[in-house]
Short mmCIF file of C-alpha atoms in Angstrom, two decimals:
data_model
loop_
_atom_site.label_atom_id
_atom_site.label_comp_id
_atom_site.label_asym_id
_atom_site.label_seq_id
_atom_site.Cartn_x
_atom_site.Cartn_y
_atom_site.Cartn_z
CA MET A 1 31.58 9.25 -4.29
CA THR A 2 32.13 7.08 -7.34
CA VAL A 3 30.48 5.18 -10.01
CA ALA A 4 30.61 1.71 -8.94
CA THR A 5 29.64 -1.59 -9.92
CA MET A 6 26.90 -3.65 -8.62
CA THR A 7 29.49 -6.32 -7.37
CA GLU A 8 31.00 -3.62 -5.16
CA ILE A 9 28.29 -2.29 -3.96
CA ALA A 10 27.13 -5.71 -2.81
CA GLY A 11 30.37 -6.05 -1.32
CA GLU A 12 29.48 -3.20 0.99
CA ILE A 13 26.34 -4.65 2.67
CA ARG A 14 27.48 -7.02 4.90
CA ASP A 15 25.35 -9.84 6.66
CA GLY A 16 23.31 -8.46 9.66
CA MET A 17 23.06 -4.91 8.39
CA THR A 18 19.72 -2.96 8.18
CA VAL A 19 18.76 -2.03 4.65
CA GLY A 20 16.38 0.33 3.26
CA ILE A 21 14.77 -0.02 -0.02
CA GLY A 22 13.31 2.56 -2.06
CA GLY A 23 10.31 2.20 -4.55
CA TRP A 24 6.58 1.40 -3.55
CA GLY A 25 5.14 -2.63 -3.72
CA SER A 26 5.80 -3.48 -7.18
CA ARG A 27 7.20 -0.35 -8.45
CA ARG A 28 10.56 1.17 -9.48
CA LYS A 29 12.39 -1.18 -7.05
CA PRO A 30 16.27 -1.32 -7.36
CA MET A 31 15.93 -5.10 -8.24
CA ALA A 32 19.10 -5.42 -10.04
CA LEU A 33 20.76 -4.40 -6.75
CA ILE A 34 18.61 -7.05 -4.98
CA ARG A 35 19.73 -9.84 -7.61
CA ALA A 36 23.26 -8.92 -6.78
CA LEU A 37 22.40 -9.35 -2.82
CA VAL A 38 21.03 -12.77 -3.68
CA ARG A 39 24.11 -13.65 -5.75
CA ALA A 40 26.30 -12.76 -2.74
CA GLY A 41 24.60 -14.65 -0.49
CA ARG A 42 23.90 -11.96 2.36
CA ARG A 43 22.43 -13.28 5.68
CA ASN A 44 20.23 -11.97 8.33
CA LEU A 45 19.60 -8.60 6.86
CA THR A 46 16.89 -6.54 8.24
CA ILE A 47 14.99 -5.02 5.37
CA VAL A 48 13.03 -1.63 5.76
CA SER A 49 11.05 -1.13 2.81
CA TYR A 50 7.41 -0.35 1.38
CA GLY A 51 7.38 -4.00 0.45
CA GLY A 52 7.27 -5.82 -3.10
CA PRO A 53 9.30 -8.43 -4.95
CA ASP A 54 12.19 -7.25 -3.41
CA VAL A 55 11.29 -8.50 0.19
CA GLY A 56 10.06 -11.49 -1.57
CA LEU A 57 13.23 -12.26 -3.73
CA LEU A 58 15.48 -11.80 -0.42
CA THR A 59 13.32 -14.09 1.52
CA ALA A 60 13.08 -16.96 -0.76
CA ALA A 61 16.82 -16.67 -0.92
CA GLY A 62 17.19 -16.92 3.19
CA CYS A 63 18.89 -13.16 3.22
CA VAL A 64 16.64 -11.65 5.66
CA GLY A 65 16.41 -12.07 9.60
CA ARG A 66 13.58 -9.02 9.79
CA VAL A 67 11.23 -7.13 7.60
CA VAL A 68 10.10 -3.71 8.79
CA THR A 69 7.36 -2.70 6.58
CA GLY A 70 3.46 -1.83 6.46
CA PHE A 71 2.90 -4.19 3.70
CA VAL A 72 4.25 -6.42 0.86
CA SER A 73 2.54 -6.48 -2.16
CA LEU A 74 2.99 -7.58 -5.82
CA ASP A 75 0.18 -4.77 -6.33
CA SER A 76 -1.43 -6.51 -9.51
CA ILE A 77 -0.69 -9.87 -7.53
CA PRO A 78 -2.09 -8.65 -4.24
CA LEU A 79 0.01 -11.18 -1.86
CA GLU A 80 3.88 -11.79 -1.92
CA PRO A 81 4.21 -15.56 -2.00
CA HIS A 82 7.60 -15.90 -0.60
CA PHE A 83 7.03 -13.26 2.53
CA GLY A 84 3.62 -15.21 2.79
CA LEU A 85 5.57 -18.57 3.04
CA ALA A 86 8.09 -17.24 5.30
CA ARG A 87 5.50 -15.68 7.73
CA LYS A 88 3.50 -18.63 8.07
CA THR A 89 6.72 -21.00 8.89
CA GLY A 90 7.89 -18.45 11.15
CA GLU A 91 11.59 -18.04 9.26
CA ILE A 92 11.37 -14.48 9.36
CA ALA A 93 10.68 -11.70 11.99
CA LEU A 94 8.29 -8.91 11.15
CA THR A 95 8.12 -5.33 12.41
CA GLU A 96 4.67 -4.03 11.34
CA TYR A 97 3.64 -0.38 11.14
CA ASP A 98 1.32 1.69 9.43
CA GLU A 99 2.54 3.20 6.25
CA GLY A 100 2.52 6.55 7.61
CA MET A 101 4.15 5.54 10.62
CA LEU A 102 7.19 3.90 8.23
CA TYR A 103 7.18 7.35 6.63
CA TRP A 104 7.40 9.46 9.86
CA GLY A 105 10.13 6.71 11.22
CA LEU A 106 12.44 7.60 8.16
CA LEU A 107 11.71 11.37 8.53
CA ALA A 108 12.62 11.09 12.07
CA ALA A 109 15.89 9.41 11.34
CA ALA A 110 16.54 11.87 8.27
CA ASN A 111 16.15 14.82 10.66
CA ARG A 112 18.30 13.49 13.10
CA LEU A 113 15.38 13.14 15.68
CA PRO A 114 14.67 10.15 18.08
CA PHE A 115 11.02 10.04 17.43
CA LEU A 116 8.29 11.94 15.68
CA PRO A 117 4.87 12.11 16.95
CA ILE A 118 1.87 10.71 14.93
CA ARG A 119 -1.86 9.63 15.35
CA ALA A 120 -1.48 6.49 13.26
CA GLY A 121 -1.56 3.01 15.34
CA LEU A 122 -3.13 4.35 18.04
CA GLY A 123 -5.70 2.01 19.32
CA SER A 124 -4.90 -0.77 16.58
CA ASP A 125 -3.13 -3.94 17.23
CA VAL A 126 0.35 -2.36 15.74
CA MET A 127 0.75 -1.09 19.19
CA ARG A 128 0.24 -4.58 20.51
CA VAL A 129 2.77 -6.33 18.01
CA ASN A 130 5.07 -3.80 19.03
CA PRO A 131 5.41 -3.41 22.52
CA GLY A 132 8.57 -1.19 22.59
CA LEU A 133 6.20 1.47 21.00
CA LYS A 134 5.54 4.27 23.30
CA THR A 135 3.33 7.25 23.18
CA VAL A 136 3.84 10.55 23.96
CA ARG A 137 1.50 13.81 25.46
CA SER A 138 1.72 17.01 23.92
CA PRO A 139 3.06 19.62 26.09
CA TYR A 140 0.49 22.40 25.32
CA ASP A 141 -2.68 22.82 26.42
CA ASP A 142 -4.37 20.27 23.86
CA SER A 143 -2.30 17.28 26.13
CA THR A 144 -2.88 14.96 23.15
CA GLU A 145 -1.77 11.45 23.29
CA LEU A 146 0.69 10.53 20.30
CA VAL A 147 2.59 7.96 18.85
CA ALA A 148 6.15 8.45 19.39
CA MET A 149 7.28 6.87 16.33
CA PRO A 150 10.99 5.91 16.56
CA ALA A 151 13.41 7.23 14.05
CA ILE A 152 14.26 4.23 11.43
CA PRO A 153 18.05 4.67 10.87
CA LEU A 154 19.41 2.58 8.22
CA ASP A 155 22.73 1.48 7.65
CA VAL A 156 22.56 1.27 3.78
CA ALA A 157 20.02 2.66 1.50
CA LEU A 158 19.04 1.16 -2.10
CA ILE A 159 17.20 3.05 -4.64
CA HIS A 160 16.55 3.22 -8.41
CA LEU A 161 16.00 6.16 -10.61
CA ASN A 162 15.03 6.91 -14.20
CA ARG A 163 18.51 9.23 -14.72
CA ALA A 164 21.45 10.33 -12.75
CA ASP A 165 25.21 11.56 -13.43
CA ALA A 166 28.48 10.16 -11.87
CA SER A 167 27.93 12.31 -9.00
CA GLY A 168 24.62 11.17 -7.48
CA ASN A 169 22.44 14.01 -8.65
CA GLY A 170 19.26 11.80 -9.93
CA ARG A 171 16.02 12.29 -11.32
CA TYR A 172 12.47 10.48 -11.29
CA LEU A 173 10.67 10.53 -14.13
CA GLY A 174 7.30 8.94 -13.59
CA PRO A 175 4.34 9.92 -11.48
CA ASP A 176 5.85 9.47 -7.98
CA PRO A 177 9.11 9.96 -6.24
CA TYR A 178 7.78 7.70 -3.66
CA PHE A 179 10.41 8.10 -0.67
CA ASP A 180 13.41 7.28 -2.36
CA ASP A 181 14.90 10.64 -0.81
CA LEU A 182 14.24 9.95 2.64
CA PHE A 183 15.52 6.54 2.42
CA CYS A 184 19.28 8.02 1.35
CA LEU A 185 18.53 10.86 3.98
CA ALA A 186 18.04 8.36 6.78
CA ALA A 187 21.04 5.93 5.87
CA LYS A 188 24.52 5.81 6.56
CA ARG A 189 25.68 4.50 2.89
CA ARG A 190 23.47 5.31 0.32
CA PHE A 191 23.39 3.68 -3.39
CA LEU A 192 21.63 4.70 -6.48
CA SER A 193 21.20 2.37 -9.77
CA CYS A 194 19.66 4.27 -12.49
CA GLU A 195 18.52 3.60 -16.17
CA ARG A 196 20.95 5.81 -17.84
CA LEU A 197 24.06 7.50 -16.39
CA LEU A 198 24.08 10.84 -18.28
CA SER A 199 26.60 13.91 -18.03
CA THR A 200 25.44 16.57 -15.25
CA ALA A 201 24.63 18.83 -18.10
CA GLU A 202 22.41 16.22 -20.02
CA LEU A 203 20.61 15.16 -16.66
CA ILE A 204 20.02 19.07 -16.19
CA GLU A 205 18.34 18.96 -19.48
CA SER A 206 15.89 15.87 -19.09
CA GLY A 207 13.19 17.18 -16.67
CA PRO A 208 12.28 19.95 -14.75
CA PRO A 209 14.39 20.87 -11.42
CA GLN A 210 11.85 19.75 -8.93
CA THR A 211 12.09 15.90 -10.35
CA LEU A 212 16.06 16.01 -9.31
CA LEU A 213 15.32 13.90 -6.27
CA THR A 214 18.87 13.51 -5.09
CA ASN A 215 21.55 15.65 -5.11
CA ARG A 216 25.67 14.48 -4.12
CA SER A 217 25.47 14.65 -0.62
CA MET A 218 22.94 12.01 -0.32
CA VAL A 219 24.43 9.37 -2.39
CA ASP A 220 27.86 7.45 -2.15
CA ALA A 221 27.89 5.43 -5.36
CA VAL A 222 25.99 4.95 -8.48
CA VAL A 223 25.52 2.29 -11.03
CA GLU A 224 23.99 2.16 -14.18
CA THR A 225 21.89 -0.57 -14.78
CA PRO A 226 19.50 -0.23 -17.83
CA HIS A 227 16.08 -2.37 -17.23
CA GLY A 228 17.54 -2.48 -13.76
CA ALA A 229 14.13 -2.29 -11.91
CA HIS A 230 12.28 -5.16 -13.83
CA PHE A 231 10.13 -6.80 -13.25
CA THR A 232 8.73 -3.85 -11.12
CA SER A 233 7.56 -0.86 -13.25
CA CYS A 234 9.90 2.12 -14.11
CA VAL A 235 7.70 4.50 -15.91
CA PRO A 236 7.95 5.97 -18.21
CA ASP A 237 11.10 3.87 -19.21
CA TYR A 238 9.04 0.59 -18.87
CA GLY A 239 5.91 -0.59 -16.83
CA ARG A 240 5.57 -3.59 -14.92
CA ASP A 241 6.15 -6.91 -16.74
CA GLU A 242 3.14 -8.34 -15.58
CA GLU A 243 3.93 -11.80 -17.35
CA PHE A 244 7.22 -12.37 -15.86
CA GLN A 245 5.83 -11.20 -12.35
CA ARG A 246 3.57 -14.27 -12.64
CA GLU A 247 6.02 -16.45 -13.34
CA TYR A 248 7.68 -15.85 -10.55
CA ALA A 249 4.62 -15.34 -8.40
CA ASN A 250 3.81 -19.08 -9.78
CA THR A 251 7.21 -20.93 -9.87
CA ASP A 252 8.99 -22.93 -7.51
CA TRP A 253 12.03 -21.02 -5.94
CA ASN A 254 14.63 -23.36 -6.97
CA THR A 255 13.20 -23.52 -10.59
CA PHE A 256 13.30 -19.69 -10.65
CA ARG A 257 16.41 -19.16 -9.26
CA SER A 258 18.41 -21.64 -11.77
CA ARG A 259 16.34 -20.08 -14.41
CA TYR A 260 17.08 -16.58 -13.60
CA LEU A 261 19.25 -15.74 -10.84
CA ASP A 262 22.48 -18.15 -11.12
CA GLY A 263 24.22 -16.02 -13.67
CA ASP A 264 24.99 -12.65 -13.45
CA GLU A 265 22.79 -9.48 -14.41
CA SER A 266 23.51 -9.67 -18.06
CA ASP A 267 22.67 -13.25 -17.92
CA TYR A 268 19.43 -12.26 -16.35
CA GLN A 269 18.48 -9.51 -18.58
CA LYS A 270 19.00 -12.02 -21.65
CA ALA A 271 16.84 -14.40 -20.04
CA VAL A 272 14.01 -12.33 -19.31
CA THR A 273 13.93 -10.63 -22.86
CA ARG A 274 14.47 -14.00 -24.97
CA MET B 1 -30.46 -3.17 -13.07
CA THR B 2 -28.13 -5.85 -11.70
CA ARG B 3 -26.89 -6.41 -8.31
CA ALA B 4 -23.25 -5.21 -9.21
CA GLU B 5 -25.23 -1.90 -10.40
CA THR B 6 -27.01 -1.35 -7.11
CA CYS B 7 -23.49 -1.94 -5.25
CA VAL B 8 -21.94 0.53 -7.37
CA VAL B 9 -24.56 3.02 -6.25
CA ALA B 10 -24.62 2.26 -2.82
CA CYS B 11 -20.79 2.63 -2.67
CA ALA B 12 -21.17 6.12 -4.69
CA GLU B 13 -23.68 6.74 -1.64
CA ALA B 14 -21.22 6.90 1.23
CA TRP B 15 -19.40 9.65 -0.16
CA ARG B 16 -22.63 11.91 -0.53
CA GLY B 17 -22.39 15.39 1.04
CA ASP B 18 -18.59 14.80 1.68
CA GLY B 19 -17.35 17.99 -0.46
CA ALA B 20 -13.77 18.43 -1.63
CA VAL B 21 -12.33 15.46 0.22
CA LEU B 22 -10.48 12.78 -1.31
CA ALA B 23 -12.20 9.63 -2.36
CA SER B 24 -9.95 6.51 -2.24
CA PHE B 25 -11.09 2.90 -2.72
CA ALA B 26 -9.57 -0.78 -2.59
CA GLY B 27 -11.45 -2.45 -5.48
CA LEU B 28 -13.27 -1.99 -8.74
CA ILE B 29 -16.85 -1.42 -7.36
CA PRO B 30 -15.82 1.29 -5.01
CA HIS B 31 -13.60 2.83 -7.66
CA LEU B 32 -16.96 2.93 -10.10
CA GLY B 33 -18.76 4.47 -7.08
CA ALA B 34 -16.25 7.29 -6.39
CA ARG B 35 -16.44 8.24 -9.69
CA LEU B 36 -20.11 7.76 -9.98
CA ALA B 37 -20.65 10.06 -7.17
CA GLN B 38 -18.17 12.77 -8.45
CA LEU B 39 -20.17 12.62 -12.07
CA THR B 40 -23.34 13.37 -10.35
CA PHE B 41 -24.11 14.26 -6.71
CA ALA B 42 -20.89 14.58 -5.18
CA PRO B 43 -18.79 16.93 -7.82
CA ASP B 44 -16.27 18.56 -5.61
CA LEU B 45 -14.97 14.53 -4.82
CA LEU B 46 -11.09 14.23 -5.32
CA VAL B 47 -10.53 11.29 -7.20
CA THR B 48 -7.33 9.38 -8.25
CA ASP B 49 -6.42 6.96 -11.05
CA GLY B 50 -5.22 4.62 -8.49
CA GLU B 51 -1.82 6.23 -8.63
CA ALA B 52 -0.46 9.65 -8.44
CA THR B 53 -2.81 11.64 -11.06
CA LEU B 54 -6.13 13.18 -9.66
CA LEU B 55 -8.72 13.00 -12.25
CA ARG B 56 -11.90 14.65 -12.64
CA ASP B 57 -14.63 13.69 -15.12
CA GLY B 58 -11.89 11.58 -16.81
CA ALA B 59 -9.45 14.27 -17.40
CA VAL B 60 -6.17 15.06 -15.48
CA GLU B 61 -6.76 17.63 -13.07
CA GLY B 62 -3.79 17.27 -10.42
CA TRP B 63 -1.31 15.56 -9.00
CA LEU B 64 -1.11 13.62 -5.71
CA PRO B 65 1.90 11.12 -4.88
CA TYR B 66 1.95 8.98 -1.67
CA ARG B 67 3.88 11.48 0.19
CA GLN B 68 0.85 13.90 -0.12
CA VAL B 69 -1.83 11.24 0.41
CA PHE B 70 -0.31 10.77 3.87
CA THR B 71 -0.45 14.63 4.24
CA THR B 72 -4.11 14.27 3.27
CA VAL B 73 -4.74 11.19 5.88
CA ALA B 74 -3.25 13.32 8.78
CA ALA B 75 -5.23 16.29 7.56
CA GLY B 76 -8.49 14.56 7.87
CA THR B 77 -9.46 15.83 4.29
CA ARG B 78 -10.24 12.10 3.03
CA HIS B 79 -13.01 9.64 3.01
CA VAL B 80 -11.82 5.90 2.35
CA MET B 81 -13.51 2.79 1.11
CA MET B 82 -11.23 0.08 2.09
CA GLY B 83 -11.42 -4.07 1.81
CA ALA B 84 -11.65 -6.07 4.72
CA SER B 85 -10.78 -9.77 5.49
CA GLN B 86 -12.60 -9.83 8.58
CA LEU B 87 -14.90 -7.03 10.59
CA ASP B 88 -16.40 -7.13 13.99
CA ARG B 89 -19.58 -5.20 14.95
CA PHE B 90 -17.88 -2.05 15.94
CA GLY B 91 -16.01 -1.59 12.77
CA ASN B 92 -12.37 -3.04 13.68
CA SER B 93 -10.97 -4.40 10.56
CA ASN B 94 -8.01 -6.86 9.53
CA ILE B 95 -6.11 -6.88 6.64
CA SER B 96 -2.96 -8.37 8.01
CA CYS B 97 -2.83 -11.76 8.89
CA ILE B 98 -5.11 -14.54 9.81
CA GLY B 99 -4.59 -16.48 12.97
CA ASP B 100 -1.80 -15.41 15.47
CA TRP B 101 0.13 -12.86 14.45
CA GLU B 102 3.34 -14.39 15.68
CA ARG B 103 2.70 -17.33 13.38
CA PRO B 104 -0.16 -16.63 11.09
CA ARG B 105 -1.95 -19.60 9.21
CA ARG B 106 -2.33 -17.03 6.24
CA GLN B 107 -0.29 -13.80 5.63
CA LEU B 108 -2.43 -11.11 4.11
CA LEU B 109 -1.44 -7.49 3.10
CA GLY B 110 -0.43 -6.30 6.40
CA VAL B 111 -1.63 -3.38 8.31
CA ARG B 112 -1.29 -1.00 5.48
CA GLY B 113 -2.56 2.72 6.02
CA ALA B 114 -5.45 1.24 8.15
CA PRO B 115 -4.35 2.41 11.40
CA GLY B 116 -3.46 6.16 9.90
CA ASN B 117 -7.10 5.98 8.23
CA THR B 118 -9.29 4.98 10.86
CA ILE B 119 -7.78 7.15 13.35
CA ASN B 120 -7.73 10.24 11.09
CA HIS B 121 -10.94 10.53 8.97
CA THR B 122 -13.90 8.74 7.37
CA THR B 123 -13.63 5.31 6.60
CA SER B 124 -16.11 3.03 4.83
CA TYR B 125 -15.52 -0.50 3.67
CA TRP B 126 -16.36 -2.62 0.91
CA VAL B 127 -17.09 -6.47 1.29
CA PRO B 128 -17.58 -8.80 -1.80
CA ARG B 129 -18.92 -11.68 -0.24
CA HIS B 130 -21.12 -11.15 3.07
CA SER B 131 -20.11 -14.31 4.93
CA PRO B 132 -19.89 -15.12 8.87
CA ARG B 133 -15.88 -15.64 7.90
CA VAL B 134 -15.60 -11.71 7.32
CA PHE B 135 -18.30 -10.64 10.11
CA VAL B 136 -16.62 -12.10 13.04
CA ASP B 137 -16.64 -11.51 16.78
CA ARG B 138 -13.23 -10.64 16.94
CA VAL B 139 -10.61 -9.87 14.34
CA ASP B 140 -7.30 -11.45 14.43
CA MET B 141 -5.31 -8.28 13.88
CA VAL B 142 -6.85 -5.03 14.74
CA SER B 143 -5.55 -3.02 11.45
CA GLY B 144 -8.29 -0.47 10.85
CA ILE B 145 -9.72 0.46 14.50
CA GLY B 146 -13.73 0.62 14.96
CA GLY B 147 -15.77 2.76 17.11
CA ASP B 148 -14.77 1.38 20.32
CA ARG B 149 -11.29 2.09 20.25
CA GLY B 150 -11.32 5.74 19.15
CA ALA B 151 -12.14 5.69 14.93
CA HIS B 152 -12.77 8.89 13.64
CA GLU B 153 -15.95 7.65 11.83
CA ILE B 154 -16.79 4.35 10.12
CA ARG B 155 -19.59 5.40 7.86
CA VAL B 156 -21.11 2.54 5.87
CA VAL B 157 -20.13 -1.39 5.25
CA VAL B 158 -21.35 -2.02 1.65
CA THR B 159 -21.61 -5.66 0.93
CA ASP B 160 -23.20 -7.92 -1.95
CA LEU B 161 -26.41 -8.08 0.18
CA ALA B 162 -26.49 -5.11 2.26
CA VAL B 163 -25.39 -1.52 3.54
CA LEU B 164 -24.68 -1.53 6.98
CA ASP B 165 -23.91 1.24 9.75
CA PHE B 166 -23.26 2.09 13.09
CA ALA B 167 -26.25 4.48 14.04
CA THR B 168 -26.84 3.00 17.38
CA PRO B 169 -26.12 4.05 20.75
CA ASP B 170 -22.85 2.18 21.32
CA ARG B 171 -21.64 2.55 17.55
CA SER B 172 -22.26 -1.36 17.16
CA MET B 173 -23.14 -2.54 13.72
CA ARG B 174 -26.48 -2.02 12.20
CA LEU B 175 -28.23 -3.05 9.20
CA ARG B 176 -29.45 -0.07 6.99
CA SER B 177 -30.77 -1.50 4.15
CA THR B 178 -30.87 -5.26 2.30
CA HIS B 179 -30.30 -4.88 -1.62
CA PRO B 180 -33.46 -5.58 -3.78
CA GLY B 181 -34.41 -9.19 -3.74
CA VAL B 182 -31.85 -10.04 -0.43
CA SER B 183 -33.98 -10.78 2.89
CA VAL B 184 -33.31 -9.86 6.11
CA ASP B 185 -32.54 -13.57 7.30
CA GLU B 186 -30.16 -14.07 4.63
CA VAL B 187 -28.09 -10.97 5.61
CA VAL B 188 -28.45 -12.11 9.56
CA ALA B 189 -27.48 -15.66 8.41
CA ALA B 190 -24.38 -14.24 6.45
CA THR B 191 -23.20 -12.42 9.71
CA GLY B 192 -21.34 -14.15 12.57
CA PHE B 193 -22.55 -11.56 15.22
CA PRO B 194 -25.93 -9.99 16.03
CA LEU B 195 -26.89 -6.81 14.17
CA THR B 196 -29.09 -4.15 15.15
CA ILE B 197 -32.47 -4.50 12.92
CA SER B 198 -34.75 -1.99 13.34
CA SER B 199 -38.50 -3.41 14.47
CA SER B 200 -40.24 -1.23 12.07
CA GLY B 201 -38.69 -3.00 8.92
CA VAL B 202 -35.46 -2.72 7.10
CA PRO B 203 -35.72 -0.79 4.02
CA VAL B 204 -34.29 -1.77 0.30
CA THR B 205 -31.21 -0.19 -0.84
CA ARG B 206 -32.21 2.15 -3.31
CA GLU B 207 -31.93 1.41 -7.18
CA PRO B 208 -29.76 3.27 -9.90
CA THR B 209 -31.56 6.15 -11.49
CA SER B 210 -31.75 5.42 -15.23
CA ASP B 211 -29.18 8.32 -15.55
CA GLU B 212 -26.77 6.22 -12.96
CA SER B 213 -27.44 2.97 -14.89
CA ALA B 214 -26.43 4.98 -18.57
CA LEU B 215 -23.24 6.28 -16.59
CA ILE B 216 -22.16 2.80 -15.36
CA ARG B 217 -23.09 1.19 -18.52
CA GLU B 218 -21.98 3.47 -21.10
CA ARG B 219 -19.34 5.22 -19.71
CA LEU B 220 -17.64 4.34 -16.36
CA ASP B 221 -17.40 0.47 -17.14
CA PRO B 222 -18.55 -0.40 -20.63
CA ASP B 223 -16.79 -3.57 -20.88
CA GLY B 224 -19.31 -5.00 -17.70
CA LEU B 225 -15.94 -5.64 -15.04
CA ARG B 226 -18.28 -5.13 -12.48
CA GLU B 227 -20.60 -7.98 -13.03
CA ARG B 228 -16.98 -10.50 -12.62
#
């Protein structure tokens, strides 16, 4: 367990890996780490995510082979333009699940189970577009048929929290933990970026115990990246940068990339606060 | 009384009699409907701020992060009013993509929670523009399941023209009421499949009471966003 740099973390993620990304839609995404992956020019990643601009940026940059998700949305802008284009041109493969199935797949991986039964998916075209999905029948008197949601094990999890210490104890301060703890529990290597790195004593002071979402056994390296979820929301530290998100959604990719992503993270932060 | 206010009340009516269940919604008109229902004839409804906070009469009363929403879905203690880009006559809905799933003409949101919602608990729909592009013979990707595929209950479809339900022997779509000023022929022309229409006539959707109008105009939506 170490405090790492973003370059070191990006260096641990290799082409073809399955990468789980925390947050939800355009909310508390580890965007600084995503930008680092874009700069590192990773290829053929499988991205597991409640998708937002994390999926869009990685897709536009050509880093993605497959997306495993229930949706991709910018929340205030319903449709993700880069993801939409890549689907239309057939550039990326998609594994499409119900949102609750994705949760169950991560929960199964976190608990080292091969699958967990769930109702969601039955009767829908999720079964048609995932021909490998199987059902399971209850061995008890009810004999209910359920989807056997397979575990979604991850090579790597990337999450962003409001506060953390150097050991990997981490805290969210906003209204929702999303599924960041589960992404870590489902992954072999777990990387946590945070708004502020605190001493353990300061971290414990910074909120109630039940908002301590990660402990030392769930995280392999921590990096402090202030404004590191930008342009997604990271309340209460900051809300979504709606104006910048509109620029992202409406700007040609090469223009956006040269304007904001060709330098390092500090160049990005300077460019977006100008 | 405006068409938007009629639609808000028609959405609110979807939750009548539901008791202490989570009223979830996509879009402003269903949001106003859920809050109106909670303020009037369905005071036990649980309503969120669209994120993780439960509100009652506009004040915070609890916490419901996404993982708890999934438990609520699985428990069945929820009635969602979703949007739909396509709907068929049995209430199968599509919010995922238009065209062939392998390579869609247009990527939409993805199935989101529609498969889990429709199999676990009551679901209704809000369609802001009733047209044959939405009301189709077959949806391109079954995201939410209909009555013919084992849906728990598809209760109503509220549109800018009418209220539709599935109170037929084979659970296919029926025209329950048309909004004031809308003819049955207009609804039929805007629907891409045959509707069941009572030979004894189709009632008119009820208008908001003066109390409901006042709540909508003065309390829930004073800026008139519903009219856009």
